[in-house]
Coordinates of C-alpha atoms in Angstrom, one line a residue:
M1 CA -37.4 21.5 -3.6
S2 CA -37.9 19.2 -0.7
Q3 CA -35.5 16.3 -0.2
T4 CA -35.0 13.5 2.2
V5 CA -32.0 13.0 4.5
S6 CA -30.6 10.5 2.1
E7 CA -30.9 12.8 -0.9
F8 CA -29.2 15.6 1.1
V9 CA -26.4 13.3 2.2
I10 CA -25.8 12.3 -1.4
H11 CA -25.6 15.9 -2.6
R12 CA -23.4 16.9 0.3
I13 CA -20.8 14.2 -0.3
Q14 CA -20.7 15.3 -3.9
D15 CA -20.0 18.8 -2.6
W16 CA -17.0 17.2 -0.9
G17 CA -15.7 16.1 -4.3
V18 CA -16.8 12.5 -4.2
S19 CA -17.6 11.1 -7.7
R20 CA -17.4 7.4 -6.9
I21 CA -18.4 5.2 -4.0
F22 CA -17.9 1.5 -3.4
G23 CA -21.0 -0.2 -1.9
Y24 CA -22.9 -3.3 -1.2
P25 CA -26.7 -3.1 -0.5
G26 CA -29.0 -4.4 2.3
D27 CA -32.2 -3.4 4.0
G28 CA -30.5 -1.4 6.6
I29 CA -29.2 1.0 4.0
G30 CA -32.1 0.5 1.6
A31 CA -33.6 4.0 1.5
F32 CA -30.2 5.6 1.0
D33 CA -29.4 3.2 -1.9
G34 CA -32.8 3.9 -3.4
A35 CA -32.1 7.6 -3.4
L36 CA -28.7 7.0 -4.8
G37 CA -30.2 4.9 -7.6
A38 CA -32.7 7.7 -8.5
T39 CA -29.8 10.1 -9.1
Q40 CA -28.4 7.9 -11.9
D41 CA -31.2 8.7 -14.3
D42 CA -30.1 12.3 -15.1
G43 CA -26.4 11.5 -15.3
T44 CA -25.5 13.7 -12.3
G45 CA -25.3 10.9 -9.7
I46 CA -22.3 9.5 -8.0
E47 CA -20.8 6.4 -9.7
Y48 CA -21.7 3.4 -7.7
V49 CA -19.3 0.4 -7.9
R50 CA -20.6 -2.8 -6.3
P51 CA -17.9 -5.5 -6.0
T52 CA -18.6 -8.9 -4.5
H53 CA -18.1 -8.3 -0.8
E54 CA -18.2 -5.5 1.7
E55 CA -14.6 -6.0 2.7
I56 CA -13.6 -5.4 -0.9
C57 CA -15.7 -2.2 -0.8
S58 CA -13.6 -0.8 2.0
L59 CA -10.3 -2.0 0.5
M60 CA -11.2 -0.3 -2.8
A61 CA -12.1 2.9 -1.0
T62 CA -8.8 2.8 0.8
A63 CA -7.0 2.2 -2.5
H64 CA -8.9 5.0 -4.2
A65 CA -7.7 7.4 -1.5
K66 CA -4.1 6.2 -1.9
F67 CA -4.0 6.5 -5.7
T68 CA -6.0 9.7 -6.1
G69 CA -5.4 11.7 -2.9
E70 CA -9.2 12.0 -2.6
V71 CA -11.4 10.8 0.2
G72 CA -12.5 7.2 -0.4
V73 CA -16.1 6.4 0.3
C74 CA -17.7 3.0 1.0
V75 CA -21.3 2.1 1.9
A76 CA -22.8 -1.0 3.5
T77 CA -25.9 -2.2 5.4
S78 CA -26.2 -2.8 9.1
S79 CA -24.5 -5.4 11.3
P80 CA -23.2 -8.1 8.9
G81 CA -22.4 -5.7 6.1
A82 CA -20.9 -3.2 8.4
F83 CA -18.7 -5.8 10.2
H84 CA -17.3 -7.0 6.8
M85 CA -16.1 -3.4 6.3
L86 CA -13.7 -3.5 9.3
N87 CA -10.6 -5.0 7.6
G88 CA -10.5 -2.5 4.8
L89 CA -11.1 0.4 7.3
Y90 CA -8.2 -0.8 9.5
D91 CA -6.1 -0.8 6.3
A92 CA -7.1 2.9 5.9
Q93 CA -6.4 3.6 9.5
M94 CA -3.0 1.9 9.6
D95 CA -1.8 3.5 6.3
N96 CA -3.2 7.0 7.2
Q97 CA -5.8 7.3 4.5
P98 CA -9.0 9.4 4.5
V99 CA -12.0 7.2 4.0
V100 CA -15.6 7.8 5.0
A101 CA -17.8 4.7 5.6
I102 CA -21.6 5.2 5.5
L103 CA -23.3 2.4 7.3
G104 CA -27.0 1.5 7.6
Q105 CA -28.7 0.7 10.8
Q106 CA -32.1 -0.7 11.7
G107 CA -34.8 1.9 12.7
L108 CA -34.2 4.2 15.7
A109 CA -36.8 2.4 17.9
S110 CA -34.9 -0.9 17.4
I111 CA -31.6 0.3 18.9
G112 CA -31.0 -1.5 22.2
T113 CA -33.8 -3.9 21.8
F114 CA -31.8 -7.1 20.8
T115 CA -33.8 -7.4 17.5
Q116 CA -32.4 -8.7 14.2
Q117 CA -29.3 -7.1 12.8
V118 CA -29.1 -4.5 15.4
S119 CA -25.8 -3.9 17.1
D120 CA -23.9 -1.1 18.8
L121 CA -22.1 0.1 15.7
E122 CA -20.7 3.2 17.3
R123 CA -18.9 1.0 19.9
V124 CA -17.8 -1.5 17.3
F125 CA -16.2 1.1 15.0
A126 CA -14.8 3.3 17.8
D127 CA -11.3 1.8 17.6
V128 CA -10.9 2.0 13.8
S129 CA -12.5 5.4 13.2
C130 CA -11.3 8.9 14.1
Y131 CA -15.0 10.1 14.1
T132 CA -18.0 7.8 14.5
E133 CA -21.5 9.3 14.7
T134 CA -25.1 8.3 14.2
I135 CA -27.5 10.7 12.4
T136 CA -30.6 10.7 14.6
T137 CA -32.4 13.8 13.3
P138 CA -32.4 15.7 10.0
D139 CA -31.0 18.8 11.6
Q140 CA -27.9 16.7 12.5
A141 CA -27.2 15.4 9.0
Q142 CA -25.2 18.3 7.6
V143 CA -22.8 18.7 10.5
V144 CA -22.2 15.0 10.8
I145 CA -21.3 14.6 7.1
D146 CA -19.1 17.7 7.1
T147 CA -17.3 16.7 10.3
A148 CA -16.7 13.2 9.0
F149 CA -15.1 14.4 5.8
K150 CA -12.9 17.2 7.3
T151 CA -11.8 15.0 10.2
A152 CA -10.9 12.1 7.8
M153 CA -8.9 14.6 5.6
L154 CA -7.1 16.3 8.5
R155 CA -6.3 13.2 10.5
K156 CA -5.8 10.9 7.5
Q157 CA -8.0 8.3 9.1
P158 CA -11.4 6.6 8.4
A159 CA -14.5 8.2 9.7
V160 CA -17.9 6.4 10.1
V161 CA -21.4 7.8 9.6
I162 CA -24.3 5.6 10.7
M163 CA -27.8 6.2 9.3
P164 CA -30.8 4.4 10.8
H165 CA -33.2 3.2 8.2
D166 CA -36.1 5.4 9.2
V167 CA -33.9 8.5 9.4
Q168 CA -32.8 8.0 5.8
S169 CA -36.3 8.8 4.6
L170 CA -37.1 11.7 6.8
P171 CA -37.6 15.1 5.1
W172 CA -34.6 17.4 5.4
K173 CA -34.5 21.2 5.4
E174 CA -31.8 23.8 5.8
P175 CA -30.7 24.0 9.5
G176 CA -31.9 27.1 11.3
A177 CA -30.2 29.2 14.0
E178 CA -32.0 27.5 16.9
H179 CA -30.1 26.5 20.0
W180 CA -28.2 23.2 19.7
V181 CA -28.4 23.3 15.9
S182 CA -25.1 23.5 14.0
R183 CA -24.8 25.1 10.5
S184 CA -21.6 23.6 9.2
S185 CA -19.3 24.3 6.3
D186 CA -18.3 22.1 3.4
A187 CA -15.2 24.1 2.6
A188 CA -12.3 21.7 2.5
P189 CA -9.6 22.4 5.2
S190 CA -6.1 23.3 4.2
L191 CA -3.6 20.4 4.5
R192 CA -0.4 22.5 4.0
V193 CA 1.2 22.8 7.4
T194 CA 4.6 24.5 7.6
P195 CA 6.7 24.3 10.8
P196 CA 7.8 27.6 12.4
A197 CA 10.8 29.4 10.8
E198 CA 13.2 28.7 13.7
E199 CA 12.5 24.9 13.4
I200 CA 13.1 25.1 9.6
R201 CA 16.5 26.8 10.4
K202 CA 17.4 24.0 12.8
M203 CA 16.5 21.4 10.1
A204 CA 18.8 23.1 7.6
D205 CA 21.6 23.4 10.2
I206 CA 21.5 19.7 10.9
I207 CA 21.5 18.7 7.2
N208 CA 24.2 21.2 6.4
A209 CA 26.4 19.7 9.1
G210 CA 26.1 16.2 7.8
E211 CA 28.5 14.5 5.3
R212 CA 26.6 11.2 4.9
V213 CA 23.0 12.3 4.8
T214 CA 20.2 9.8 4.0
F215 CA 16.6 10.6 3.3
L216 CA 14.1 7.9 4.2
V217 CA 11.1 8.7 2.1
G218 CA 7.6 7.3 2.7
A219 CA 4.2 7.5 1.2
G220 CA 3.6 10.7 3.2
A221 CA 5.9 12.5 0.7
R222 CA 3.6 11.8 -2.3
G223 CA 3.3 15.0 -4.3
A224 CA 6.7 16.2 -3.2
T225 CA 8.9 14.2 -5.5
D226 CA 10.7 17.1 -7.1
L227 CA 11.3 18.8 -3.8
V228 CA 12.8 15.7 -2.3
L229 CA 15.1 15.3 -5.3
E230 CA 16.1 19.0 -5.2
A231 CA 17.0 18.7 -1.5
A232 CA 18.9 15.5 -2.0
E233 CA 20.9 16.9 -4.9
K234 CA 21.8 20.0 -2.9
S235 CA 22.8 18.2 0.3
G236 CA 24.4 15.2 -1.5
A237 CA 21.9 12.8 0.3
G238 CA 21.2 9.3 -0.7
I239 CA 17.6 8.2 -0.8
I240 CA 15.8 5.1 0.6
T241 CA 12.1 4.6 0.1
A242 CA 9.8 2.8 2.4
L243 CA 7.8 0.0 0.6
R244 CA 4.7 2.2 0.3
G245 CA 6.8 5.1 -0.8
K246 CA 8.4 3.2 -3.7
D247 CA 6.6 5.3 -6.3
V248 CA 7.5 8.6 -4.7
I249 CA 11.1 8.6 -6.1
P250 CA 11.6 7.4 -9.6
S251 CA 13.7 4.2 -9.9
D252 CA 16.1 5.8 -12.4
V253 CA 17.4 8.2 -9.8
P254 CA 20.9 6.7 -9.3
F255 CA 21.2 7.4 -5.6
H256 CA 17.8 5.9 -4.9
T257 CA 18.5 2.5 -3.4
Q258 CA 14.9 1.3 -3.1
Q259 CA 13.8 -0.3 0.2
V260 CA 15.5 -1.3 3.4
G261 CA 14.9 -4.3 5.6
L262 CA 13.8 -7.8 4.9
L263 CA 12.3 -6.7 1.5
G264 CA 15.1 -4.2 0.8
S265 CA 18.5 -3.9 -0.8
L266 CA 22.1 -4.2 0.5
P267 CA 22.9 -0.6 -0.6
S268 CA 20.0 0.7 1.5
L269 CA 21.2 -1.3 4.5
H270 CA 24.7 0.1 4.1
Q271 CA 23.2 3.6 3.9
I272 CA 21.4 3.2 7.1
K273 CA 24.4 1.7 8.9
R274 CA 26.9 4.3 7.6
C275 CA 24.9 7.6 7.4
D276 CA 25.7 10.3 9.9
T277 CA 22.3 12.0 9.4
I278 CA 18.9 10.5 8.7
V279 CA 15.9 12.5 7.6
L280 CA 12.5 10.7 7.7
L281 CA 10.1 12.3 5.3
G282 CA 6.5 11.2 5.6
S283 CA 7.5 7.7 6.8
N284 CA 6.3 5.6 9.7
Y285 CA 8.9 2.9 8.9
P286 CA 8.2 0.3 11.6
Y287 CA 11.4 -1.9 11.7
G288 CA 13.7 -0.3 14.2
E289 CA 16.3 -3.0 13.8
Y290 CA 17.0 -1.5 10.3
L291 CA 17.4 2.1 11.5
P292 CA 20.8 3.5 12.7
K293 CA 22.1 2.6 16.1
T294 CA 21.2 5.1 18.8
G295 CA 23.7 7.9 18.7
S296 CA 25.3 6.9 15.4
A297 CA 23.3 9.4 13.4
R298 CA 21.6 12.7 14.0
G299 CA 17.9 12.4 13.2
I300 CA 15.1 14.6 11.8
Q301 CA 11.5 13.6 11.1
V302 CA 8.9 15.5 9.2
D303 CA 5.3 14.2 9.3
I304 CA 1.8 15.6 9.0
K305 CA 0.6 13.2 11.8
P306 CA 2.1 14.5 15.0
E307 CA 1.7 11.2 16.9
M308 CA 4.3 9.6 14.5
L309 CA 7.1 12.0 15.3
G310 CA 10.0 10.5 17.1
L311 CA 8.3 7.2 17.3
R312 CA 10.9 4.9 15.7
Y313 CA 14.2 6.6 16.3
P314 CA 15.5 9.1 18.9
T315 CA 15.4 12.0 16.5
E316 CA 16.6 15.4 17.8
L317 CA 14.3 17.4 15.7
N318 CA 10.6 16.6 15.0
L319 CA 8.7 18.8 12.6
W320 CA 4.9 18.7 12.4
G321 CA 4.2 19.6 8.8
D322 CA 3.4 18.6 5.3
V323 CA 6.6 17.2 3.6
G324 CA 6.2 19.4 0.5
A325 CA 5.6 22.7 2.4
T326 CA 8.5 21.9 4.8
L327 CA 10.9 21.2 2.0
E328 CA 9.9 24.3 0.2
A329 CA 10.8 26.3 3.3
V330 CA 14.1 24.6 4.0
L331 CA 15.5 24.5 0.5
P332 CA 16.8 28.1 0.4
L333 CA 18.7 27.4 3.6
L334 CA 20.5 24.3 2.5
T335 CA 24.2 24.6 1.6
D336 CA 24.8 23.4 -1.9
K337 CA 27.2 20.5 -1.5
S338 CA 26.6 19.0 -5.0
A339 CA 30.1 19.9 -6.3
S340 CA 32.2 17.0 -7.5
G341 CA 34.8 15.9 -4.9
T342 CA 33.0 17.1 -1.8
P343 CA 32.4 14.5 0.9
N344 CA 28.7 14.6 0.4
K345 CA 29.0 14.1 -3.3
R346 CA 31.4 11.2 -2.8
W347 CA 28.8 9.7 -0.4
Q348 CA 26.1 10.0 -3.0
E349 CA 28.3 8.5 -5.7
Q350 CA 29.2 5.6 -3.5
V351 CA 25.5 4.9 -2.8
A352 CA 24.8 5.0 -6.6
A353 CA 27.7 2.7 -7.4
E354 CA 26.5 0.1 -4.9
M355 CA 23.1 0.2 -6.4
V356 CA 24.5 -0.7 -9.8
D357 CA 26.1 -3.8 -8.2
W358 CA 22.8 -4.7 -6.4
E359 CA 20.9 -4.6 -9.7
H360 CA 23.3 -7.1 -11.1
E361 CA 22.6 -9.3 -8.1
M362 CA 18.9 -9.0 -8.7
D363 CA 19.4 -10.0 -12.3
A364 CA 21.4 -13.0 -11.2
Q365 CA 18.8 -14.1 -8.6
A366 CA 16.2 -14.0 -11.4
E367 CA 18.2 -16.4 -13.5
V368 CA 18.6 -19.1 -10.9
S369 CA 16.7 -22.3 -11.9
Y370 CA 14.9 -24.4 -9.3
S371 CA 13.9 -28.1 -9.4
D372 CA 10.3 -27.9 -8.2
G373 CA 8.9 -25.0 -10.2
V374 CA 9.4 -21.6 -11.9
N375 CA 11.7 -19.1 -10.2
P376 CA 9.2 -16.5 -8.8
R377 CA 11.8 -13.8 -9.0
R378 CA 12.1 -14.5 -12.8
V379 CA 8.4 -13.9 -13.2
I380 CA 8.3 -10.5 -11.4
H381 CA 11.6 -9.5 -13.0
A382 CA 10.1 -10.1 -16.4
V383 CA 7.0 -8.1 -15.4
N384 CA 9.2 -5.2 -14.4
E385 CA 10.9 -5.3 -17.8
H386 CA 7.6 -4.9 -19.6
L387 CA 5.9 -2.3 -17.4
P388 CA 4.2 0.3 -19.7
E389 CA 4.2 4.0 -18.9
G390 CA 1.5 5.2 -16.4
V391 CA 0.9 1.7 -15.0
T392 CA -0.3 0.9 -11.5
V393 CA 1.3 -2.1 -9.8
T394 CA -0.1 -3.7 -6.7
C395 CA 1.3 -6.4 -4.6
D396 CA -0.1 -8.6 -1.9
A397 CA 1.2 -9.5 1.5
G398 CA 3.6 -12.5 1.7
T399 CA 6.5 -13.4 -0.5
T400 CA 4.9 -11.5 -3.4
A401 CA 5.9 -8.4 -1.4
D402 CA 9.6 -9.6 -1.3
W403 CA 9.7 -10.0 -5.1
Y404 CA 7.9 -6.7 -5.6
G405 CA 10.4 -4.9 -3.3
H406 CA 13.4 -6.5 -4.9
H407 CA 12.5 -6.5 -8.6
I408 CA 9.8 -3.9 -9.4
R409 CA 11.2 -0.5 -10.5
L410 CA 8.6 2.3 -10.8
R411 CA 9.4 5.1 -13.1
R412 CA 8.0 8.6 -12.9
G413 CA 4.2 8.6 -13.6
M414 CA 3.8 5.0 -12.4
H415 CA 1.9 4.1 -9.2
G416 CA 2.5 1.3 -6.8
D417 CA 1.0 0.3 -3.5
M418 CA -0.1 -2.4 -1.1
S419 CA -1.7 -2.9 2.3
G420 CA 1.3 -1.6 4.3
R421 CA 1.2 -1.6 8.1
L422 CA -1.8 -3.9 8.3
A423 CA -0.4 -6.1 5.5
T424 CA -3.7 -7.9 5.0
M425 CA -3.8 -10.7 2.5
L426 CA -6.0 -10.3 -0.7
A427 CA -5.7 -6.5 -0.9
A428 CA -3.7 -6.5 -4.2
M429 CA -6.7 -7.5 -6.2
P430 CA -9.2 -4.9 -5.0
Y431 CA -6.4 -2.3 -5.1
A432 CA -5.7 -3.1 -8.8
V433 CA -9.4 -2.9 -9.7
A434 CA -9.8 0.4 -7.8
A435 CA -6.8 1.6 -9.9
K436 CA -8.7 0.8 -13.1
F437 CA -11.6 2.9 -11.9
A438 CA -9.3 5.7 -10.8
F439 CA -7.3 5.7 -14.1
P440 CA -9.5 4.0 -16.7
D441 CA -7.1 5.1 -19.5
R442 CA -4.1 3.3 -18.0
P443 CA -3.0 -0.3 -17.5
A444 CA -2.8 -2.0 -14.1
V445 CA -0.9 -5.1 -12.8
C446 CA -1.8 -7.2 -9.8
T447 CA 0.8 -9.5 -8.3
I448 CA -0.7 -11.9 -5.7
G449 CA -0.1 -15.3 -4.1
D450 CA -2.4 -18.2 -4.6
G451 CA -3.5 -18.2 -1.0
A452 CA -4.5 -14.6 -1.1
F453 CA -6.1 -15.0 -4.5
Q454 CA -8.3 -17.8 -3.1
M455 CA -9.5 -15.6 -0.2
L456 CA -11.6 -13.0 -2.1
G457 CA -9.2 -12.1 -5.0
M458 CA -10.8 -14.7 -7.3
N459 CA -14.2 -13.1 -6.8
E460 CA -13.0 -9.8 -8.1
L461 CA -12.5 -11.2 -11.6
I462 CA -16.3 -11.2 -11.5
T463 CA -16.3 -7.5 -10.7
V464 CA -13.8 -6.9 -13.5
K465 CA -16.1 -8.7 -15.9
K466 CA -19.0 -6.5 -14.8
Y467 CA -17.3 -3.2 -15.2
M468 CA -14.4 -3.5 -17.7
H469 CA -16.5 -2.1 -20.6
Q470 CA -16.3 1.3 -18.9
W471 CA -12.5 1.4 -19.1
E472 CA -10.9 3.1 -22.0
N473 CA -7.8 1.0 -21.5
K474 CA -8.8 -2.5 -20.6
Q475 CA -5.4 -3.9 -19.9
L476 CA -5.2 -5.6 -16.5
V477 CA -2.5 -8.2 -15.9
I478 CA -3.0 -10.5 -12.9
V479 CA 0.0 -12.6 -11.9
V480 CA -0.8 -15.4 -9.5
M481 CA 2.2 -17.0 -7.8
H482 CA 1.0 -20.5 -7.8
N483 CA 3.0 -22.7 -5.3
D484 CA 0.2 -24.4 -3.3
D485 CA 1.7 -22.9 -0.2
L486 CA 1.2 -19.9 2.2
G487 CA 4.8 -19.3 1.5
Q488 CA 5.6 -16.3 3.7
V489 CA 4.2 -18.0 6.8
S490 CA 6.1 -21.2 5.9
W491 CA 9.4 -19.3 5.8
E492 CA 8.5 -17.3 9.0
M493 CA 7.9 -20.6 10.8
R494 CA 11.4 -21.7 9.8
T495 CA 13.3 -18.4 10.2
E496 CA 11.6 -16.8 13.2
D497 CA 10.5 -19.8 15.3
G498 CA 12.8 -22.6 14.2
N499 CA 9.8 -24.8 13.4
P500 CA 9.3 -26.9 10.3
M501 CA 6.7 -25.9 7.8
W502 CA 3.4 -27.7 8.8
R503 CA 1.4 -28.8 5.8
G504 CA -1.9 -28.9 7.8
S505 CA -1.8 -25.1 8.0
Q506 CA 0.3 -24.2 5.0
D507 CA -0.9 -26.2 2.0
V508 CA -3.2 -24.4 -0.4
E509 CA -5.5 -26.5 -2.5
T510 CA -4.4 -26.4 -6.0
M511 CA -6.6 -25.3 -8.9
D512 CA -6.5 -24.1 -12.5
Y513 CA -6.4 -20.4 -12.1
A514 CA -5.8 -19.8 -15.9
G515 CA -8.8 -22.0 -16.6
Y516 CA -10.9 -20.0 -14.1
A517 CA -10.0 -16.8 -15.9
E518 CA -10.9 -18.3 -19.3
L519 CA -14.3 -19.4 -17.8
L520 CA -15.1 -15.8 -17.3
G521 CA -14.0 -14.8 -20.8
F522 CA -10.5 -13.6 -20.0
R523 CA -7.1 -14.8 -21.3
G524 CA -5.5 -17.3 -19.1
V525 CA -1.9 -18.4 -19.5
A526 CA -0.2 -21.2 -17.5
V527 CA 3.5 -21.0 -17.0
H528 CA 5.2 -24.2 -15.9
S529 CA 8.9 -23.6 -16.7
D530 CA 11.4 -20.7 -16.6
D531 CA 11.7 -20.6 -20.4
E532 CA 8.0 -19.9 -20.8
V533 CA 8.1 -16.8 -18.6
D534 CA 9.2 -14.1 -21.0
A535 CA 6.8 -15.0 -23.8
A536 CA 3.9 -15.2 -21.4
V537 CA 4.6 -11.8 -19.8
A538 CA 5.2 -10.2 -23.2
A539 CA 2.0 -11.5 -24.6
A540 CA 0.1 -10.3 -21.5
F541 CA 1.3 -6.7 -22.0
A542 CA 0.6 -6.9 -25.7
H543 CA -3.1 -7.7 -25.0
D544 CA -5.6 -4.9 -24.5
G545 CA -7.7 -6.9 -22.1
V546 CA -7.5 -9.0 -19.0
T547 CA -4.8 -11.6 -18.8
L548 CA -4.2 -13.9 -15.8
I549 CA -0.7 -15.5 -15.7
D550 CA -0.9 -18.7 -13.6
A551 CA 2.8 -19.1 -12.7
Y552 CA 3.6 -22.5 -11.1
V553 CA 6.5 -21.3 -9.0
S554 CA 8.7 -23.0 -6.5
R555 CA 7.5 -23.0 -3.0
N556 CA 11.1 -23.2 -1.6
V557 CA 12.8 -20.1 -3.0
P558 CA 13.9 -18.3 0.2
P559 CA 12.9 -14.6 0.6
L560 CA 16.5 -13.7 1.5
P561 CA 17.1 -10.5 3.4
P562 CA 20.1 -8.4 2.2
H563 CA 22.0 -9.5 5.3
I564 CA 21.5 -13.0 6.7
T565 CA 21.6 -12.8 10.5
A566 CA 22.8 -15.6 12.7
E567 CA 19.3 -16.0 14.1
Y568 CA 17.9 -16.4 10.6
A569 CA 20.4 -19.1 9.8
V570 CA 20.2 -20.9 13.1
N571 CA 16.4 -21.0 13.1
T572 CA 16.3 -22.3 9.6
A573 CA 18.7 -25.1 10.5
K574 CA 16.6 -26.0 13.6
S575 CA 13.5 -26.2 11.5
L576 CA 15.2 -28.7 9.1
L577 CA 16.5 -30.8 11.9
K578 CA 12.9 -31.1 13.2
G579 CA 11.9 -32.7 9.9
D580 CA 10.6 -30.0 7.5
P581 CA 8.6 -31.8 4.8
E582 CA 10.4 -29.7 2.2
E583 CA 13.8 -30.2 3.7
V584 CA 15.7 -31.4 0.6
S585 CA 14.3 -28.6 -1.6
V586 CA 14.7 -26.0 1.0
V587 CA 18.4 -26.9 1.4
V588 CA 19.1 -27.1 -2.3
D589 CA 17.1 -24.0 -3.3
S590 CA 18.5 -21.9 -0.5
A591 CA 22.0 -22.9 -1.5
K592 CA 21.3 -21.9 -5.1
A593 CA 19.9 -18.5 -4.1
M594 CA 22.8 -17.8 -1.7
A595 CA 25.4 -18.9 -4.3
A596 CA 24.0 -16.4 -6.8
E597 CA 24.0 -13.8 -4.1
G598 CA 27.6 -14.6 -3.1
V599 CA 29.0 -14.5 -6.6
E600 CA 27.5 -11.0 -7.3
R601 CA 28.7 -9.7 -4.0
V602 CA 32.2 -10.8 -4.6
K603 CA 32.1 -9.1 -8.0
G604 CA 30.7 -6.0 -6.3
A605 CA 33.4 -5.9 -3.7
L606 CA 36.0 -6.1 -6.5
H607 CA 34.4 -3.2 -8.3
I608 CA 34.3 -1.2 -5.1
G609 CA 38.0 -1.9 -4.6
D610 CA 38.6 -0.7 -8.2
R611 CA 36.7 2.5 -7.5
K612 CA 38.8 3.2 -4.4

């Protein structure tokens, strides 16, 4: 049966395992969309999800890749629609996710003629994409699609396919054996890469020689949870997870001390500073100031992306390989040091004991009351206590990420993610909606600041209204941290630059977010005081539907790092001396937070002394 280029492309991406695409229409991609629509009639077509903006499409495709391990696919029209895709594709690039973007273009004859909506898309997308190509003839369609998918999968990066409008409708036939014509394969490439045996032996020797071994585990270790735990148990290692690797290691593993750095825990900081061996497993952790001092610890890194090896710390062994395959190979060579009383076991037990004290500190921080609004920590702490099995939790950039890192504990079977290295605002909402499509039988939670929610997050409640009837489990809890402030930037102005918060750039126009949710037919709950938090959160998780919690939180709760540096304290003082408009509240609320921190650390020190 004859088919067009568009029809072939649709069938070919199905052959690559694609069952859902996120798209937004336009004339530049019109023939492709028409062919896509025609496939819906017989029930064999790809599910087409159309959110409210092309940027949301690409962010949802990235989230789909993160949550499912599949290739995410997004579709948009020529110039304006294509340009809107860029932010989400950069999110995929910087977090190493396989995404294929299919972009429309005006007809072939229009390219280079300065006519409407024609631009050099190959040049525009060259920086974000690992493979960017325009299909100019039907014979080329097969090899371009196949190359885009396998390149995206192998390099864990976005790839871009551009389809001029007239080419979309041309008849397609099976490529022949003519000169210059490629007949390509749609067989998925293997992603299991194991380093050579002699390198595996070196890895085992270094770990076996260590007495204070720490595994720093990133999102690149997804799928290898049990192998990481087995290796840690055998070697007596403590485990730290990068923020995007939070769901790789269950929170109930006692020697898992969560994250390290500004959003991390004191036990993780102590691990990093005191370990004699650090093993980076699928992590491109970017904050070098929170890694061991040069020469203080031997280092190993395992990563499927070779350009990441030895990038952050002067490791002595860099292994190009899949984390799971590498650990499978090294496990038989590791000396079992799990016996009670061995130095390694004492190290692991110390790590676990410090984590118990840290959890008490997080409890205490959540109980602090502030004068100008709800304690944001209390809100996220309550959310954590009510998380159902199998839930997906997303968080946005900003102070929301601090509270997520400090208070959310993901158990086995739960998912959690965010825009990591790009840290773009507003991603939490499309991520949460993408999770509902990926796991329609499971609940999802979105934690987001009011500034990010106003960007494009609010729009996605419209998308939810449109599609939620398809979800078996309709529970979606959206927690808006409502403080009328771009809080993270306000604190960065103080702590990094010694400048006062500037209302002209930082104030967020207030509105009734709960009322907006109700306008769309959802449940909206406004929380104005600490004593309303628990009931509001419990009710949200008891509701099989969409609930928006509009939490009126304090804008002056400091996102305290586990260790306050002199620079942090001095710059904050400078900002107050220059006349910060929130000076009084900043001083009072920071004092309250540090007082809670201090009390718990004194208790912890006493407990450590008892254990000695």
